[in-house]
Amino acid sequence: MAAHPAADLFPLIEGREFVELVEDIRKFGLRTPILVDAEGLVLDGRNRLRACRKAGVEPRFETWNGRGSAADLVVSMNLHRRHLSESQRAMVAAKLKETMDLESPSANLHSTEHSTALLNVSRRSLFHARKLLGRGDKKLIRAVESGTLAVSAAAERAGGGARRSARRPPVRCDALLVMWTLPSRQAEA
């Protein structure tokens, strides 16, 4: 069963977290049905579906009513349930912006505002995530999505972000040092 493109905004869970989900479903069954659209594409529950298959449990499905945006639904269902870092949310925001820009190229500014607000990330984090996705370094993207690397560091490694010191040289403090060493007027009197 395929995932809806909006569902792919969020990374799949892996490792210990996935093993725990498999064990929970094996022990208690699937508690929350998998949400699909009218075409049968998974909107919410890709991890539960994978865990059901691994645990040998028959999955249950529920069809989405189709109201609103699929992307907004997916973000709403996942954002508060999953504990993502700002870097992970920035990657989701960058993918969401990309999706929105494809759907409506004239709404570029709106998609930036919408994705940063919806995912509670800064424009700078969104910038780094977009640069990283544009570079296509799958290893770095995976590191950010798994939460092991900050998006700013990944963008810099991929050549997508400049070091702060390269953009703005450090301020020299010689003038302050000179002022501190000058005798005060009281000392002259």
mmCIF file of C-alpha atoms in Angstrom:
data_model
loop_
_atom_site.group_PDB
_atom_site.id
_atom_site.type_symbol
_atom_site.label_atom_id
_atom_site.label_comp_id
_atom_site.label_asym_id
_atom_site.label_seq_id
_atom_site.Cartn_x
_atom_site.Cartn_y
_atom_site.Cartn_z
ATOM 1 C CA MET A 1 0.000 0.000 0.000
ATOM 2 C CA ALA A 2 1.489 3.321 -1.078
ATOM 3 C CA ALA A 3 1.791 6.476 0.983
ATOM 4 C CA HIS A 4 0.213 9.768 0.002
ATOM 5 C CA PRO A 5 2.946 12.309 -0.941
ATOM 6 C CA ALA A 6 1.898 14.451 2.037
ATOM 7 C CA ALA A 7 2.663 11.547 4.392
ATOM 8 C CA ASP A 8 6.228 11.493 3.092
ATOM 9 C CA LEU A 9 6.763 14.955 4.595
ATOM 10 C CA PHE A 10 7.607 13.206 7.874
ATOM 11 C CA PRO A 11 10.442 10.693 8.238
ATOM 12 C CA LEU A 12 9.650 7.095 9.134
ATOM 13 C CA ILE A 13 10.569 6.006 12.628
ATOM 14 C CA GLU A 14 13.475 3.608 12.919
ATOM 15 C CA GLY A 15 15.551 1.663 15.397
ATOM 16 C CA ARG A 16 14.420 1.241 18.983
ATOM 17 C CA GLU A 17 11.314 3.393 18.470
ATOM 18 C CA PHE A 18 10.096 1.164 15.626
ATOM 19 C CA VAL A 19 10.881 -2.040 17.547
ATOM 20 C CA GLU A 20 8.843 -0.722 20.496
ATOM 21 C CA LEU A 21 5.914 0.067 18.183
ATOM 22 C CA VAL A 22 6.037 -3.451 16.711
ATOM 23 C CA GLU A 23 6.038 -4.989 20.202
ATOM 24 C CA ASP A 24 3.162 -2.769 21.349
ATOM 25 C CA ILE A 25 1.047 -3.727 18.319
ATOM 26 C CA ARG A 26 1.952 -7.397 18.769
ATOM 27 C CA LYS A 27 0.883 -7.232 22.427
ATOM 28 C CA PHE A 28 -2.186 -4.943 22.246
ATOM 29 C CA GLY A 29 -3.152 -4.899 18.566
ATOM 30 C CA LEU A 30 -3.586 -1.840 16.386
ATOM 31 C CA ARG A 31 -5.304 0.777 18.555
ATOM 32 C CA THR A 32 -5.580 3.575 15.994
ATOM 33 C CA PRO A 33 -6.716 2.783 12.439
ATOM 34 C CA ILE A 34 -4.581 3.791 9.477
ATOM 35 C CA LEU A 35 -6.003 6.825 7.678
ATOM 36 C CA VAL A 36 -6.207 6.601 3.880
ATOM 37 C CA ASP A 37 -7.581 8.920 1.207
ATOM 38 C CA ALA A 38 -10.297 8.004 -1.323
ATOM 39 C CA GLU A 39 -7.655 6.374 -3.583
ATOM 40 C CA GLY A 40 -6.344 4.222 -0.724
ATOM 41 C CA LEU A 41 -3.095 6.152 -0.216
ATOM 42 C CA VAL A 42 -1.891 6.245 3.404
ATOM 43 C CA LEU A 43 -2.171 9.722 4.915
ATOM 44 C CA ASP A 44 -1.457 8.797 8.519
ATOM 45 C CA GLY A 45 -0.160 5.513 9.862
ATOM 46 C CA ARG A 46 2.750 4.494 7.644
ATOM 47 C CA ASN A 47 4.704 3.418 10.731
ATOM 48 C CA ARG A 48 1.707 1.570 12.193
ATOM 49 C CA LEU A 49 1.170 -0.215 8.855
ATOM 50 C CA ARG A 50 4.834 -1.305 8.742
ATOM 51 C CA ALA A 51 4.635 -2.427 12.378
ATOM 52 C CA CYS A 52 1.422 -4.405 11.739
ATOM 53 C CA ARG A 53 3.105 -6.247 8.880
ATOM 54 C CA LYS A 54 6.164 -7.004 10.988
ATOM 55 C CA ALA A 55 4.041 -8.099 13.987
ATOM 56 C CA GLY A 56 1.694 -10.208 11.847
ATOM 57 C CA VAL A 57 -1.350 -8.145 12.872
ATOM 58 C CA GLU A 58 -4.135 -7.346 10.405
ATOM 59 C CA PRO A 59 -4.289 -3.540 9.967
ATOM 60 C CA ARG A 60 -7.563 -1.583 10.083
ATOM 61 C CA PHE A 61 -8.203 1.369 7.792
ATOM 62 C CA GLU A 62 -10.345 4.478 7.956
ATOM 63 C CA THR A 63 -11.067 6.744 4.975
ATOM 64 C CA TRP A 64 -10.394 10.488 5.311
ATOM 65 C CA ASN A 65 -13.398 12.735 4.726
ATOM 66 C CA GLY A 66 -11.443 14.848 2.231
ATOM 67 C CA ARG A 67 -12.047 18.170 3.998
ATOM 68 C CA GLY A 68 -9.139 20.613 3.889
ATOM 69 C CA SER A 69 -5.611 20.093 2.660
ATOM 70 C CA ALA A 70 -3.997 16.661 2.877
ATOM 71 C CA ALA A 71 -0.686 18.305 3.816
ATOM 72 C CA ASP A 72 -2.274 20.311 6.649
ATOM 73 C CA LEU A 73 -3.980 17.152 7.916
ATOM 74 C CA VAL A 74 -0.727 15.182 7.921
ATOM 75 C CA VAL A 75 1.150 17.962 9.714
ATOM 76 C CA SER A 76 -1.641 18.348 12.256
ATOM 77 C CA MET A 77 -1.777 14.613 12.962
ATOM 78 C CA ASN A 78 1.996 14.212 13.299
ATOM 79 C CA LEU A 79 3.437 17.425 14.682
ATOM 80 C CA HIS A 80 2.237 17.158 18.267
ATOM 81 C CA ARG A 81 2.292 13.380 18.472
ATOM 82 C CA ARG A 82 5.908 13.091 17.419
ATOM 83 C CA HIS A 83 8.642 14.828 19.358
ATOM 84 C CA LEU A 84 10.690 16.429 16.597
ATOM 85 C CA SER A 85 13.582 18.836 17.000
ATOM 86 C CA GLU A 86 13.534 22.210 15.240
ATOM 87 C CA SER A 87 15.890 20.767 12.616
ATOM 88 C CA GLN A 88 13.549 17.850 11.939
ATOM 89 C CA ARG A 89 10.570 20.225 11.755
ATOM 90 C CA ALA A 90 12.568 22.460 9.371
ATOM 91 C CA MET A 91 13.040 19.511 7.016
ATOM 92 C CA VAL A 92 9.283 18.883 7.082
ATOM 93 C CA ALA A 93 8.645 22.604 6.492
ATOM 94 C CA ALA A 94 11.020 22.607 3.506
ATOM 95 C CA LYS A 95 9.251 19.611 1.963
ATOM 96 C CA LEU A 96 5.867 21.210 2.650
ATOM 97 C CA LYS A 97 6.982 24.470 1.012
ATOM 98 C CA GLU A 98 8.269 22.543 -1.994
ATOM 99 C CA THR A 99 4.915 20.752 -2.298
ATOM 100 C CA MET A 100 2.960 23.997 -1.966
ATOM 101 C CA ASP A 101 5.184 25.734 -4.543
ATOM 102 C CA LEU A 102 4.550 22.924 -7.039
ATOM 103 C CA GLU A 103 0.810 23.170 -6.469
ATOM 104 C CA SER A 104 0.774 26.975 -6.804
ATOM 105 C CA PRO A 105 4.034 28.560 -8.024
ATOM 106 C CA SER A 106 2.618 32.084 -7.649
ATOM 107 C CA ALA A 107 2.114 31.618 -3.893
ATOM 108 C CA ASN A 108 5.836 31.405 -3.011
ATOM 109 C CA LEU A 109 5.770 33.921 -0.117
ATOM 110 C CA HIS A 110 2.546 32.431 1.217
ATOM 111 C CA SER A 111 4.058 28.938 1.223
ATOM 112 C CA THR A 112 7.080 30.202 3.179
ATOM 113 C CA GLU A 113 4.902 31.887 5.780
ATOM 114 C CA HIS A 114 2.541 28.922 5.982
ATOM 115 C CA SER A 115 5.219 26.259 6.353
ATOM 116 C CA THR A 116 7.283 28.187 8.941
ATOM 117 C CA ALA A 117 4.202 29.053 10.997
ATOM 118 C CA LEU A 118 2.627 25.605 10.771
ATOM 119 C CA LEU A 119 5.820 23.859 11.863
ATOM 120 C CA ASN A 120 7.026 26.573 14.248
ATOM 121 C CA VAL A 121 10.456 27.012 12.669
ATOM 122 C CA SER A 122 12.505 30.063 11.795
ATOM 123 C CA ARG A 123 13.052 31.265 8.249
ATOM 124 C CA ARG A 124 16.766 30.570 8.759
ATOM 125 C CA SER A 125 16.087 26.917 9.619
ATOM 126 C CA LEU A 126 13.806 26.659 6.590
ATOM 127 C CA PHE A 127 16.553 28.206 4.436
ATOM 128 C CA HIS A 128 19.100 25.628 5.663
ATOM 129 C CA ALA A 129 16.666 22.750 5.121
ATOM 130 C CA ARG A 130 15.830 23.908 1.592
ATOM 131 C CA LYS A 131 19.535 24.229 0.754
ATOM 132 C CA LEU A 132 20.186 20.749 2.125
ATOM 133 C CA LEU A 133 17.317 19.230 0.130
ATOM 134 C CA GLY A 134 18.545 21.083 -2.957
ATOM 135 C CA ARG A 135 22.031 19.586 -2.565
ATOM 136 C CA GLY A 136 20.482 16.118 -2.357
ATOM 137 C CA ASP A 137 23.030 14.629 0.058
ATOM 138 C CA LYS A 138 20.948 11.676 1.268
ATOM 139 C CA LYS A 139 23.300 10.839 4.130
ATOM 140 C CA LEU A 140 23.092 14.348 5.590
ATOM 141 C CA ILE A 141 19.330 14.554 5.003
ATOM 142 C CA ARG A 142 18.859 11.258 6.827
ATOM 143 C CA ALA A 143 21.042 12.469 9.720
ATOM 144 C CA VAL A 144 18.893 15.587 10.147
ATOM 145 C CA GLU A 145 15.624 13.670 9.782
ATOM 146 C CA SER A 146 16.742 11.146 12.397
ATOM 147 C CA GLY A 147 17.649 13.951 14.793
ATOM 148 C CA THR A 148 21.378 13.227 14.960
ATOM 149 C CA LEU A 149 22.543 16.393 13.154
ATOM 150 C CA ALA A 150 21.352 19.999 13.203
ATOM 151 C CA VAL A 151 20.064 21.298 9.885
ATOM 152 C CA SER A 152 22.443 24.282 9.997
ATOM 153 C CA ALA A 153 25.472 22.008 10.417
ATOM 154 C CA ALA A 154 24.242 19.680 7.674
ATOM 155 C CA ALA A 155 23.665 22.588 5.276
ATOM 156 C CA GLU A 156 27.162 23.872 5.971
ATOM 157 C CA ARG A 157 28.690 20.436 5.371
ATOM 158 C CA ALA A 158 26.761 20.164 2.121
ATOM 159 C CA GLY A 159 27.983 23.595 1.071
ATOM 160 C CA GLY A 160 24.572 25.125 1.563
ATOM 161 C CA GLY A 161 25.308 27.483 4.389
ATOM 162 C CA ALA A 162 28.096 29.900 5.032
ATOM 163 C CA ARG A 163 29.825 30.126 8.353
ATOM 164 C CA ARG A 164 28.766 33.118 10.368
ATOM 165 C CA SER A 165 32.380 34.258 10.589
ATOM 166 C CA ALA A 166 32.709 34.100 6.803
ATOM 167 C CA ARG A 167 29.695 36.377 6.358
ATOM 168 C CA ARG A 168 30.505 38.805 9.131
ATOM 169 C CA PRO A 169 34.089 39.232 10.322
ATOM 170 C CA PRO A 170 34.547 39.578 14.067
ATOM 171 C CA VAL A 171 34.446 43.148 15.364
ATOM 172 C CA ARG A 172 37.845 44.436 16.371
ATOM 173 C CA CYS A 173 37.914 46.025 19.795
ATOM 174 C CA ASP A 174 41.128 48.080 19.451
ATOM 175 C CA ALA A 175 39.202 51.355 19.781
ATOM 176 C CA LEU A 176 37.686 50.219 23.070
ATOM 177 C CA LEU A 177 41.060 49.139 24.363
ATOM 178 C CA VAL A 178 42.514 52.521 23.499
ATOM 179 C CA MET A 179 39.666 54.304 25.260
ATOM 180 C CA TRP A 180 40.120 52.177 28.360
ATOM 181 C CA THR A 181 43.818 52.981 28.508
ATOM 182 C CA LEU A 182 43.436 56.737 28.051
ATOM 183 C CA PRO A 183 43.715 58.663 31.298
ATOM 184 C CA SER A 184 40.409 60.083 32.481
ATOM 185 C CA ARG A 185 39.884 63.837 32.859
ATOM 186 C CA GLN A 186 39.665 63.422 36.646
ATOM 187 C CA ALA A 187 43.122 61.872 36.699
ATOM 188 C CA GLU A 188 44.494 64.931 34.822
ATOM 189 C CA ALA A 189 43.080 67.423 37.345
#
